Coordinates of C-alpha atoms and ligand atoms in Angstrom, one line a residue:
T220 CA -28.6 -9.0 -12.6
P221 CA -29.2 -6.4 -15.2
L222 CA -26.3 -3.9 -15.5
D223 CA -28.4 -0.9 -14.5
H224 CA -29.2 -2.6 -11.2
I225 CA -25.6 -3.1 -10.2
R226 CA -23.4 -0.6 -8.3
N227 CA -19.7 -1.4 -7.6
F228 CA -18.0 0.8 -5.1
S229 CA -15.2 0.9 -2.6
I230 CA -14.7 2.7 0.6
I231 CA -11.7 4.9 0.9
A232 CA -10.6 6.6 4.1
H233 CA -7.6 7.4 6.2
I234 CA -6.8 4.9 8.9
D235 CA -9.3 4.9 11.8
H236 CA -11.9 7.2 10.1
G237 CA -14.4 4.3 10.3
K238 CA -14.2 2.4 7.1
S239 CA -14.6 -1.1 8.6
T240 CA -17.4 0.1 11.0
L241 CA -19.3 1.6 8.0
A242 CA -18.8 -1.6 6.0
D243 CA -20.2 -3.7 8.8
R244 CA -23.1 -1.3 9.2
L245 CA -24.0 -1.5 5.5
I246 CA -23.9 -5.3 5.6
Q247 CA -26.1 -5.3 8.7
T248 CA -28.6 -2.8 7.2
T249 CA -29.0 -4.5 3.8
G250 CA -28.3 -8.1 4.6
G251 CA -30.7 -8.2 7.4
L252 CA -28.1 -9.9 9.5
T253 CA -29.4 -9.7 13.1
A254 CA -27.4 -7.9 15.6
R255 CA -26.5 -11.3 17.1
E256 CA -25.4 -12.7 13.8
M257 CA -23.6 -9.5 13.1
S258 CA -21.4 -9.8 16.2
E259 CA -20.8 -13.5 15.4
Q260 CA -20.0 -12.4 11.9
V261 CA -17.5 -9.8 13.0
L262 CA -15.9 -12.3 15.3
D263 CA -15.8 -14.9 12.6
N264 CA -14.1 -12.5 10.3
M265 CA -11.5 -11.6 12.9
D266 CA -10.5 -15.2 13.1
I267 CA -10.3 -15.5 9.4
E268 CA -8.4 -12.3 9.3
K269 CA -5.9 -13.7 11.7
E270 CA -5.6 -16.9 9.7
R271 CA -5.3 -15.3 6.3
G272 CA -3.8 -12.0 7.1
I273 CA -6.8 -10.5 5.4
T274 CA -6.2 -7.2 7.3
I275 CA -4.0 -6.5 4.3
K276 CA -6.4 -8.0 1.8
A277 CA -9.3 -6.2 0.2
Q278 CA -12.6 -7.8 1.0
T279 CA -15.7 -7.7 -1.1
V280 CA -19.2 -8.2 -0.1
R281 CA -22.4 -8.4 -2.2
L282 CA -25.4 -6.5 -0.7
D283 CA -29.0 -6.6 -1.8
Y284 CA -30.8 -3.3 -1.5
T285 CA -34.3 -2.3 -2.3
A286 CA -34.1 1.4 -3.0
K287 CA -36.8 4.1 -2.4
D288 CA -37.7 3.8 -6.1
G289 CA -38.9 0.3 -5.3
Q290 CA -36.2 -1.4 -7.4
K291 CA -33.9 -4.1 -6.2
Y292 CA -30.2 -3.4 -6.6
V293 CA -27.0 -5.4 -6.1
L294 CA -24.3 -3.4 -4.4
N295 CA -20.8 -4.7 -4.4
L296 CA -18.7 -3.3 -1.6
M297 CA -14.9 -3.5 -1.9
D298 CA -13.1 -2.8 1.3
T299 CA -9.6 -1.3 1.0
P300 CA -6.6 -1.2 3.4
G301 CA -5.6 2.2 4.6
H302 CA -1.8 2.0 5.1
V303 CA 0.7 3.3 2.5
D304 CA 2.5 0.0 2.4
F305 CA -0.5 -1.5 0.8
A306 CA -1.4 1.3 -1.7
Y307 CA -1.3 -1.2 -4.5
E308 CA -4.1 -3.2 -2.9
V309 CA -6.2 0.0 -2.9
S310 CA -5.4 0.6 -6.5
R311 CA -6.5 -2.8 -7.8
S312 CA -9.7 -2.7 -5.8
L313 CA -10.5 0.7 -7.2
A314 CA -9.9 -0.6 -10.8
A315 CA -12.9 -3.0 -10.3
C316 CA -15.4 -0.3 -9.3
E317 CA -17.2 2.7 -10.8
G318 CA -17.3 4.8 -7.6
A319 CA -16.2 5.3 -4.1
L320 CA -17.5 6.4 -0.7
L321 CA -15.0 8.8 0.7
V322 CA -15.2 8.5 4.5
V323 CA -13.8 11.4 6.5
D324 CA -13.8 11.6 10.3
A325 CA -15.9 14.6 11.3
S326 CA -13.5 15.3 14.2
Q327 CA -10.3 14.8 12.3
G328 CA -10.8 16.2 8.8
V329 CA -8.9 15.4 5.7
E330 CA -5.7 13.5 6.3
A331 CA -2.7 12.4 4.1
Q332 CA -4.2 9.1 3.1
T333 CA -7.6 10.5 2.4
L334 CA -5.9 12.6 -0.3
A335 CA -3.7 9.9 -1.7
N336 CA -6.7 7.5 -2.0
V337 CA -8.9 10.2 -3.6
Y338 CA -6.3 10.9 -6.3
Q339 CA -6.1 7.2 -7.1
S340 CA -9.9 7.1 -7.3
I341 CA -10.0 10.1 -9.6
E342 CA -7.5 8.3 -11.9
Y343 CA -10.1 5.6 -12.4
D344 CA -12.8 8.2 -13.2
H345 CA -14.7 7.3 -10.2
E346 CA -17.8 9.1 -9.0
I347 CA -16.9 10.0 -5.4
V348 CA -19.5 10.4 -2.7
P349 CA -18.1 12.1 0.4
V350 CA -19.4 10.8 3.7
I351 CA -18.6 12.7 6.9
N352 CA -18.5 10.1 9.6
K353 CA -18.6 10.1 13.4
I354 CA -21.0 13.1 13.6
D355 CA -22.2 11.7 16.9
L356 CA -18.9 12.8 18.5
P357 CA -19.0 16.0 20.5
A358 CA -15.9 17.1 18.7
A359 CA -17.5 16.7 15.3
E360 CA -17.2 19.7 13.0
P361 CA -19.0 18.7 9.9
E362 CA -19.1 22.2 8.4
K363 CA -15.3 22.6 8.8
V364 CA -14.7 19.2 7.3
K365 CA -16.9 20.0 4.3
Q366 CA -14.8 23.1 3.7
E367 CA -11.7 21.0 3.9
I368 CA -13.0 18.5 1.3
E369 CA -13.7 21.4 -1.0
E370 CA -10.5 23.3 -0.4
I371 CA -8.0 20.5 -0.1
I372 CA -9.5 17.8 -2.4
G373 CA -11.5 20.1 -4.7
L374 CA -14.7 18.0 -4.5
P375 CA -18.1 19.6 -4.0
A376 CA -19.2 18.8 -0.5
D377 CA -22.6 20.3 -0.3
D378 CA -24.2 17.0 -0.8
A379 CA -21.8 15.1 1.5
V380 CA -23.7 12.6 3.6
L381 CA -23.5 13.2 7.3
A382 CA -23.3 9.9 9.1
S383 CA -22.4 7.9 12.2
A384 CA -21.4 4.4 11.3
K385 CA -21.4 3.6 15.0
S386 CA -24.9 4.8 15.9
G387 CA -26.5 4.2 12.4
I388 CA -27.2 7.8 11.5
G389 CA -27.2 8.5 7.7
I390 CA -26.9 4.9 6.6
D391 CA -30.0 5.0 4.5
D392 CA -28.8 8.2 2.9
I393 CA -25.5 6.5 2.0
L394 CA -27.4 3.6 0.3
E395 CA -29.6 6.0 -1.7
A396 CA -26.6 8.0 -2.7
L397 CA -24.8 4.9 -4.0
V398 CA -27.8 4.0 -6.2
K399 CA -28.4 7.5 -7.4
R400 CA -24.9 8.9 -7.8
I401 CA -22.6 6.0 -8.7
P402 CA -22.9 5.0 -12.3
A403 CA -23.9 1.4 -13.3
P404 CA -21.2 -0.7 -14.9
K405 CA -21.1 -1.2 -18.7
G406 CA -20.6 -4.5 -20.4
D407 CA -21.9 -7.0 -23.0
I408 CA -23.1 -10.4 -22.0
N409 CA -22.8 -11.7 -25.6
A410 CA -19.2 -10.6 -26.1
P411 CA -16.4 -13.1 -25.4
L412 CA -15.6 -13.5 -21.7
K413 CA -13.3 -10.7 -20.4
A414 CA -12.8 -10.5 -16.6
M415 CA -10.2 -8.9 -14.3
L416 CA -8.3 -11.0 -11.8
V417 CA -8.7 -8.6 -8.9
D418 CA -7.1 -10.6 -6.0
S419 CA -6.4 -14.2 -4.9
W420 CA -5.7 -15.9 -1.7
Y421 CA -5.2 -19.4 -0.4
D422 CA -8.0 -21.0 1.5
P423 CA -7.3 -24.3 3.3
Y424 CA -10.7 -25.8 2.2
L425 CA -11.2 -24.2 -1.2
G426 CA -7.6 -24.0 -2.5
V427 CA -6.8 -20.7 -4.2
V428 CA -9.8 -18.4 -4.3
I429 CA -9.8 -15.8 -7.1
L430 CA -11.7 -12.6 -6.9
V431 CA -13.0 -11.5 -10.3
R432 CA -14.7 -8.5 -11.9
I433 CA -16.5 -9.4 -15.1
I434 CA -16.3 -6.9 -17.9
D435 CA -18.0 -8.8 -20.8
G436 CA -19.5 -12.3 -21.1
S437 CA -20.1 -14.6 -18.2
L438 CA -18.4 -17.2 -16.0
K439 CA -19.9 -20.6 -15.1
K440 CA -19.0 -23.8 -13.4
G441 CA -17.4 -26.3 -15.8
Q442 CA -16.2 -23.5 -18.1
Q443 CA -12.7 -23.8 -19.5
I444 CA -10.9 -20.4 -18.9
R445 CA -7.6 -19.0 -19.8
F446 CA -5.4 -16.5 -17.9
M447 CA -4.1 -14.5 -20.8
Q448 CA -0.9 -13.1 -19.2
A449 CA 0.1 -16.3 -17.4
G450 CA -0.9 -18.4 -20.5
T451 CA -2.5 -21.1 -18.4
T452 CA -5.9 -22.8 -18.7
H453 CA -8.1 -24.0 -15.9
L454 CA -11.5 -25.6 -15.3
I455 CA -13.8 -23.6 -13.1
D456 CA -15.3 -25.7 -10.3
R457 CA -17.0 -23.1 -8.3
V458 CA -18.6 -19.7 -8.9
G459 CA -19.9 -17.5 -6.1
C460 CA -19.9 -14.4 -4.1
F461 CA -19.5 -13.3 -0.4
R462 CA -22.4 -11.9 1.5
P463 CA -20.1 -12.0 3.5
K464 CA -20.7 -15.7 3.9
I465 CA -19.8 -17.7 0.9
E466 CA -22.8 -18.2 -1.5
I467 CA -22.5 -20.4 -4.6
L468 CA -24.0 -19.0 -7.8
D469 CA -24.8 -20.4 -11.2
S470 CA -22.9 -17.8 -13.0
L471 CA -21.5 -14.3 -12.9
G472 CA -22.4 -11.8 -15.6
P473 CA -21.1 -8.4 -16.9
G474 CA -20.5 -5.8 -14.2
E475 CA -20.6 -8.4 -11.4
I476 CA -17.9 -9.1 -8.8
G477 CA -17.5 -12.5 -7.3
F478 CA -15.1 -15.4 -6.9
I479 CA -14.1 -18.6 -8.7
T480 CA -12.1 -21.6 -7.8
A481 CA -10.4 -23.8 -10.3
Q482 CA -8.3 -26.3 -8.4
I483 CA -5.3 -23.9 -8.4
K484 CA -2.7 -24.9 -5.8
E485 CA -0.7 -21.7 -5.4
V486 CA -1.3 -18.0 -5.3
S487 CA 1.8 -17.5 -7.3
Q488 CA 0.1 -19.0 -10.3
T489 CA -2.3 -16.1 -10.4
A490 CA -1.1 -12.7 -11.5
V491 CA -3.3 -9.9 -10.1
G492 CA -4.6 -7.7 -13.0
D493 CA -4.4 -10.6 -15.4
T494 CA -7.3 -11.0 -17.9
I495 CA -9.4 -14.1 -17.6
T496 CA -11.1 -15.2 -20.8
D497 CA -12.8 -18.2 -22.3
A498 CA -10.3 -20.8 -23.5
K499 CA -12.3 -21.5 -26.7
N500 CA -13.7 -18.1 -27.5
P501 CA -11.1 -15.6 -26.2
T502 CA -11.3 -11.9 -26.2
S503 CA -9.1 -10.0 -28.6
T504 CA -8.6 -7.1 -26.2
P505 CA -6.9 -8.1 -22.9
L506 CA -6.9 -5.6 -20.0
P507 CA -3.8 -3.5 -19.6
G508 CA -2.8 -5.3 -16.3
F509 CA -1.2 -3.9 -13.3
K510 CA 2.4 -3.2 -12.5
Q511 CA 4.0 -6.0 -10.5
V512 CA 4.7 -4.8 -6.9
Q513 CA 8.3 -4.8 -5.9
P514 CA 9.6 -5.1 -2.4
V515 CA 11.3 -1.9 -1.4
V516 CA 12.6 -2.7 2.1
F517 CA 15.0 -5.6 2.7
C518 CA 16.3 -7.1 5.9
G519 CA 17.8 -10.3 7.2
L520 CA 15.8 -12.6 9.5
F521 CA 17.8 -15.1 11.5
P522 CA 16.7 -17.6 14.1
V523 CA 18.1 -17.0 17.5
D524 CA 18.4 -20.7 17.9
A525 CA 20.2 -22.0 14.9
A526 CA 18.2 -25.3 15.1
D527 CA 15.1 -23.3 14.1
F528 CA 16.3 -22.6 10.6
D529 CA 14.1 -25.3 8.9
K530 CA 11.1 -24.1 10.9
L531 CA 11.8 -20.5 9.8
K532 CA 12.0 -21.6 6.2
E533 CA 8.8 -23.6 6.4
S534 CA 7.0 -20.7 8.1
L535 CA 8.1 -18.1 5.5
G536 CA 6.9 -20.5 2.8
K537 CA 3.5 -20.7 4.5
L538 CA 3.2 -16.9 4.9
R539 CA 4.2 -16.4 1.3
L540 CA 1.3 -18.6 0.1
N541 CA -1.0 -15.7 0.8
D542 CA 1.3 -12.8 0.2
A543 CA 3.1 -12.8 -3.1
S544 CA 4.4 -9.3 -2.3
F545 CA 7.1 -10.4 0.1
S546 CA 10.2 -12.3 -1.0
F547 CA 12.8 -14.4 0.8
E548 CA 16.0 -16.2 -0.1
A549 CA 18.5 -18.0 2.0
E550 CA 21.4 -15.9 3.4
N551 CA 24.5 -16.8 5.4
S552 CA 26.0 -14.4 7.9
A553 CA 29.2 -14.9 9.7
A554 CA 27.7 -13.2 12.8
L555 CA 24.2 -14.7 12.7
G556 CA 24.6 -18.0 10.9
F557 CA 21.9 -19.2 8.4
G558 CA 18.9 -17.1 7.8
F559 CA 16.9 -15.4 5.1
R560 CA 17.1 -12.1 3.2
C561 CA 13.5 -10.9 3.0
G562 CA 11.9 -8.1 0.9
F563 CA 8.9 -6.1 2.0
L564 CA 6.6 -3.4 0.7
G565 CA 7.4 -1.2 3.7
L566 CA 8.2 -1.2 7.4
L567 CA 4.6 -2.0 8.4
H568 CA 4.6 -5.0 6.1
L569 CA 7.9 -6.1 7.6
E570 CA 6.5 -5.7 11.1
I571 CA 3.4 -7.7 10.2
I572 CA 5.4 -10.6 8.9
Q573 CA 7.9 -10.5 11.8
E574 CA 5.0 -10.4 14.3
R575 CA 3.3 -13.4 12.7
L576 CA 6.5 -15.4 12.7
S577 CA 6.9 -14.9 16.3
R578 CA 3.3 -15.2 17.4
E579 CA 1.9 -17.8 15.1
Y580 CA 5.0 -19.8 14.5
D581 CA 6.6 -19.2 17.8
L582 CA 10.0 -18.2 16.3
D583 CA 12.6 -16.2 18.1
L584 CA 14.3 -14.0 15.5
I585 CA 17.0 -11.5 15.0
T586 CA 16.2 -8.9 12.4
T587 CA 19.1 -7.0 10.7
A588 CA 18.8 -3.3 9.8
P589 CA 16.2 -2.7 7.2
S590 CA 17.8 -1.5 3.9
V591 CA 16.4 -0.1 0.7
V592 CA 17.7 -1.2 -2.7
Y593 CA 20.6 0.8 -4.0
H594 CA 21.8 1.1 -7.5
L595 CA 25.6 0.8 -7.7
N596 CA 27.2 2.3 -10.8
M597 CA 30.4 0.4 -11.3
T598 CA 33.6 1.4 -12.8
H599 CA 35.5 -0.5 -15.5
G600 CA 32.4 -1.0 -17.6
E601 CA 30.8 -3.3 -15.1
G602 CA 27.5 -1.5 -15.5
S603 CA 25.1 -1.1 -12.7
I604 CA 24.0 -3.6 -10.0
D605 CA 21.2 -3.6 -7.4
L606 CA 22.4 -3.9 -3.8
H607 CA 19.9 -5.5 -1.4
N608 CA 22.2 -6.2 1.4
P609 CA 24.9 -3.8 2.7
A610 CA 27.1 -6.7 3.7
D611 CA 27.4 -7.6 -0.1
M612 CA 28.8 -4.2 -1.0
P613 CA 31.8 -4.6 -3.4
D614 CA 35.1 -2.8 -2.8
V615 CA 34.7 1.0 -3.1
T616 CA 37.4 1.2 -5.8
R617 CA 35.0 -0.7 -8.1
I618 CA 32.1 1.7 -7.4
D619 CA 31.8 4.9 -9.4
S620 CA 28.6 6.2 -7.7
I621 CA 25.6 5.1 -5.6
D622 CA 22.0 6.0 -6.4
E623 CA 19.3 5.7 -3.7
P624 CA 15.5 5.7 -4.0
W625 CA 13.6 9.0 -3.2
I626 CA 10.0 9.5 -2.2
E627 CA 7.6 12.4 -2.2
A628 CA 5.9 12.7 1.1
T629 CA 2.7 14.5 2.0
I630 CA 2.3 15.4 5.6
Y631 CA -0.6 17.0 7.5
V632 CA 0.2 18.5 10.8
P633 CA -1.5 20.9 13.3
D634 CA 0.2 24.3 13.5
Q635 CA 1.7 23.9 16.9
Y636 CA 3.8 20.9 15.9
L637 CA 5.1 22.4 12.6
G638 CA 8.5 23.3 13.9
A639 CA 9.3 19.8 15.2
V640 CA 8.1 18.2 11.9
L641 CA 10.2 20.6 9.8
K642 CA 13.2 19.8 11.9
L643 CA 12.6 16.0 11.5
C644 CA 12.4 16.4 7.8
Q645 CA 15.5 18.5 7.7
D646 CA 17.4 16.0 9.8
R647 CA 16.4 13.3 7.3
R648 CA 17.8 15.2 4.4
G649 CA 14.3 16.3 3.2
I650 CA 13.8 18.9 0.5
Q651 CA 10.8 21.1 1.1
K652 CA 8.6 21.4 -2.0
D653 CA 5.5 23.1 -0.7
M654 CA 3.9 24.3 2.5
T655 CA 0.2 25.4 2.6
Y656 CA -2.1 26.3 5.5
V657 CA -5.5 24.7 5.6
G658 CA -7.5 25.8 8.6
G659 CA -5.4 25.2 11.7
R660 CA -3.2 22.7 9.9
V661 CA -0.3 22.7 7.5
Q662 CA 0.1 20.6 4.4
L663 CA 3.8 19.9 3.7
L664 CA 5.2 18.4 0.6
Y665 CA 8.7 17.0 1.0
E666 CA 11.1 15.0 -1.0
L667 CA 13.1 12.5 1.1
P668 CA 15.5 9.7 0.6
L669 CA 13.6 6.5 1.3
N670 CA 16.5 5.2 3.4
E671 CA 15.8 8.0 5.9
V672 CA 12.1 7.0 6.1
V673 CA 12.2 3.3 6.4
F674 CA 13.6 3.0 9.9
D675 CA 11.4 5.0 12.1
F676 CA 10.3 8.2 10.4
Y677 CA 6.6 7.4 10.8
D678 CA 7.0 6.6 14.5
R679 CA 9.0 9.8 15.1
L680 CA 6.5 11.8 13.2
K681 CA 3.7 10.4 15.3
S682 CA 5.5 11.0 18.6
I683 CA 6.6 14.6 18.0
S684 CA 3.1 15.5 16.9
R685 CA 1.3 13.6 19.7
G686 CA -0.3 11.4 17.0
Y687 CA -1.8 14.2 15.1
A688 CA 0.4 14.3 12.0
S689 CA -0.5 12.1 9.1
F690 CA 1.8 10.9 6.4
D691 CA 1.7 9.3 2.9
Y692 CA 4.3 8.8 0.3
H693 CA 5.1 7.4 -3.1
Q694 CA 8.5 6.7 -4.8
I695 CA 9.8 9.2 -7.3
G696 CA 12.9 7.5 -8.6
Y697 CA 16.6 7.2 -7.9
R698 CA 19.1 10.0 -7.2
E699 CA 22.8 9.9 -6.6
G700 CA 23.8 10.2 -2.9
D701 CA 27.1 10.6 -1.0
L702 CA 26.7 7.2 0.6
V703 CA 29.2 5.0 2.4
K704 CA 29.2 1.6 3.9
M705 CA 29.7 1.7 7.6
T706 CA 30.9 -1.5 9.4
I707 CA 30.9 -2.3 13.1
M708 CA 33.8 -4.3 14.6
V709 CA 33.7 -6.1 17.9
N710 CA 37.0 -7.2 19.2
G711 CA 38.6 -6.4 15.8
E712 CA 36.2 -8.5 13.8
V713 CA 33.5 -7.1 11.4
V714 CA 29.9 -8.0 12.5
D715 CA 28.4 -8.3 9.0
A716 CA 24.8 -8.1 10.3
L717 CA 25.4 -4.6 11.5
S718 CA 26.8 -3.2 8.3
M719 CA 24.8 -0.4 6.8
I720 CA 24.7 2.2 4.1
V721 CA 24.6 5.7 5.5
H722 CA 25.0 9.2 4.3
R723 CA 28.6 10.3 4.8
H724 CA 27.5 13.2 7.0
A725 CA 25.4 11.0 9.3
A726 CA 28.0 8.2 9.6
E727 CA 29.9 9.5 12.6
G728 CA 26.9 10.2 14.7
R729 CA 25.3 6.9 13.8
G730 CA 28.5 5.0 14.4
R731 CA 29.0 6.5 17.8
Q732 CA 25.4 5.7 18.8
M733 CA 25.8 2.1 17.7
C734 CA 29.0 1.6 19.5
Q735 CA 27.6 3.1 22.7
R736 CA 24.5 0.8 22.5
M737 CA 26.6 -2.3 21.9
K738 CA 28.8 -1.3 24.8
D739 CA 25.8 -1.0 27.2
L740 CA 24.5 -4.4 26.2
I741 CA 27.4 -6.7 25.6
P742 CA 28.3 -8.2 29.0
R743 CA 31.8 -7.9 30.3
H744 CA 34.2 -10.7 29.4
L745 CA 37.5 -11.7 30.9
F746 CA 39.3 -9.4 28.5
K747 CA 38.9 -5.9 27.1
I748 CA 36.6 -5.6 24.1
P749 CA 37.0 -2.7 21.7
I750 CA 33.8 -1.8 19.7
Q751 CA 34.5 0.3 16.6
A752 CA 32.6 1.8 13.7
A753 CA 34.5 2.2 10.5
I754 CA 34.2 3.4 6.9
G755 CA 36.6 1.5 4.7
G756 CA 39.6 1.1 6.9
K757 CA 39.0 4.3 8.8
V758 CA 37.7 4.1 12.4
I759 CA 35.1 6.9 13.0
A760 CA 33.9 5.9 16.5
R761 CA 35.1 3.7 19.3
E762 CA 34.0 2.4 22.7
T763 CA 35.7 -0.2 25.0
I764 CA 34.1 -2.7 27.3
G765 CA 36.4 -3.1 30.3
A766 CA 37.5 -6.6 31.4
M767 CA 35.5 -8.4 34.1
R768 CA 37.1 -8.5 37.6
K769 CA 37.8 -12.0 38.8
D770 CA 36.0 -11.5 42.2
V771 CA 32.7 -10.7 40.5
T772 CA 32.4 -14.3 39.3
A773 CA 33.5 -15.6 42.6
K774 CA 30.8 -13.8 44.4
C775 CA 28.1 -14.9 41.9
Y776 CA 28.8 -18.6 42.3
G777 CA 29.2 -18.6 46.1
G778 CA 26.2 -18.3 48.3
D779 CA 23.2 -20.6 48.9
I780 CA 22.3 -23.4 46.6
S781 CA 18.9 -22.2 45.4
R782 CA 20.3 -18.8 44.4
K783 CA 23.1 -20.6 42.5
K784 CA 20.5 -22.7 40.7
K785 CA 18.6 -19.7 39.7
L786 CA 21.7 -18.0 38.4
L787 CA 22.6 -21.0 36.4
E788 CA 19.1 -21.2 34.9
K789 CA 19.2 -17.6 34.0
Q790 CA 22.6 -18.1 32.5
K791 CA 21.3 -21.0 30.4
E792 CA 18.4 -18.8 29.2
G793 CA 20.8 -16.0 28.4
K794 CA 23.1 -18.4 26.5
K795 CA 20.2 -19.2 24.2
R796 CA 19.8 -15.6 23.3
M797 CA 23.4 -14.9 22.8
R798 CA 25.4 -15.0 19.6
Q799 CA 28.9 -16.0 20.0
Y800 CA 31.0 -13.9 17.8
G801 CA 34.7 -14.7 17.6
S802 CA 35.4 -15.0 21.3
V803 CA 32.7 -12.5 22.3
D804 CA 29.1 -13.3 23.3
I805 CA 26.7 -10.7 21.8
P806 CA 23.2 -10.8 23.3
Q807 CA 20.2 -10.5 20.9
E808 CA 19.1 -7.2 22.6
A809 CA 22.4 -5.6 21.6
F810 CA 21.7 -6.3 17.9
I811 CA 18.2 -4.9 18.2
A812 CA 19.2 -1.9 20.2
A813 CA 22.1 -1.1 17.9
L814 CA 19.9 -1.2 14.9
R815 CA 17.2 1.0 16.3
M816 CA 17.6 4.6 15.2
G817 CA 16.8 8.0 16.7
Ligands
GTP170 P1 -8.5 0.6 9.7 O1 -9.2 -0.7 9.6 O2 -7.5 0.6 10.8 O3 -8.1 1.2 8.5 O4 -9.6 1.7 10.3 P2 -11.0 2.0 9.8 O5 -11.0 3.2 9.0 O6 -11.6 0.7 9.2 O7 -11.7 2.4 11.1 P3 -12.7 1.5 12.1 O8 -13.9 1.2 11.4 O9 -11.9 0.4 12.6 O10 -13.0 2.6 13.2 C1 -11.9 3.2 13.9 C2 -12.5 3.6 15.3 O11 -13.5 4.6 15.1 C3 -13.2 2.4 16.0 O12 -12.9 2.5 17.3 C4 -14.7 2.7 15.8 O13 -15.5 2.2 16.8 C5 -14.7 4.2 15.7 N1 -15.9 4.6 14.9 C6 -16.2 4.3 13.7 N2 -17.3 5.0 13.2 C7 -17.7 5.7 14.2 C8 -18.7 6.7 14.4 O14 -19.6 6.9 13.6 N3 -18.7 7.3 15.6 C9 -17.9 7.1 16.6 N4 -18.0 7.8 17.7 N5 -16.9 6.2 16.5 C10 -16.7 5.6 15.3

């Protein structure tokens, strides 16, 4: 396809503003997929999504469009995920495009992620076409939203397209706007091959599939290529694109987006952002590449049933095949036995992996408190070390100071919930940087310790604003904090899985809360069980579980036989979910409850 007949664009939007619906509608309108095929298509995709976890993967579709000028165009649509945990996915998709459709819900207006995505898009010099979606809704206020786009984002919104992805209004206008307003890609077919490795994933039939954007030159089957950063060579065995079904092509030329396969076995062999070039005739100017994403939230995952350890290991390995952004290494806890220390991009990412382990791999797991990565500045010239697991914290006498990661958060909230949101940010050690009114809403800029956000900040924010507040953040570096390691002791023994790093001022409250929750959930034993929270050797909170009275058991095990059987079964079930600790049985629920904040 000649360069001036190609348009590469992504769709950026806040969650739920209709990105996927619009993408489907564009596919349907241009691809001539019938409504029936369309619904099959969507279903197909959902299965694949489940299989591959593509919900977190950017998808690309090639569309053929005959514009009003009578010319045929190739439109490459790159879908992007909306959640902050996956901001890096957005960034790499944007790097492969010349423009973006900015979708804003006509009844909701500009939200935190709208803004975050637009900034990224602007960084790549994109032409941005605003689309005001859901104008079919009675609550739609397109004029107000236009004003927000101009005031908050600073983009002219006069020529924003009014659309309803659901009922099909404005779809032709969007297609025309893409052709007219988004610039064609540049490139030289005669120059040595230079292509960007945009994404890769494992497919059970094709092996590793690599999504590429060609800058210069071309890619063909049988070509010997080189990944410049990785330093490896491969033989291309397939070239193609998604429509969204797979279509095999003869070649891909400058400005085009498509996929290749080259008998690569593992995603880890492909670095996103790497430059792909011809092995014999390489380019002299590789692309700058992307920053490697680093996990920011760590937690331990332990099988409830110790016999499931190997299964857990195998399952983590499988998930990792398609998600190089999460990490795991074996860990041994006195309380929980053998498990894994895992790193994630954020809490949603953690939840997705946890959910998949339990649903798809049928694993019953205990998750320890999520923790960020601390920098410990050591005394005695020991330098600085990264702490991923609070249980590994060295003796305080060896630590000079502790630095923790901070973020800058942007929050949008309707006026009436402002007070509650301010209090939440305050409670979480937030520092207010800015507060501006836009229409009936307030835009807040806060600096917050990441540690205070990873647990449940987003959930709390949603609940105190009845779902109306929106939130986005990025990391802004490390700062020293007055942080301490708090341990929980049950019957005099430290339960390592419950150790956590907390701010000194929050320690007592948090300790008391954890002791109370453990008290409520640990069953009575034949002896008294003290539960204590401590910093260093100093106990800061304490609860006691009274001893069980003898006649309670007697009563339980008397009575008719069927009831007795039931009780025994229940007890067996319960046993499985218990962790014996010293001489005390701690049920799984107690761990989970103790670790939940707020
Ligand atoms: P994520 O995939 O979660 O990021 O969301 P998204 O932005 O892709 O939104 P999605 O397309 O899933 O749409 C969210 C909801 O809005 C769905 O229930 C859609 O049916 C609905 N929706 C999308 N477009 C329209 C529209 O034009 N009008 C109306 N009334 N509803 C719409």
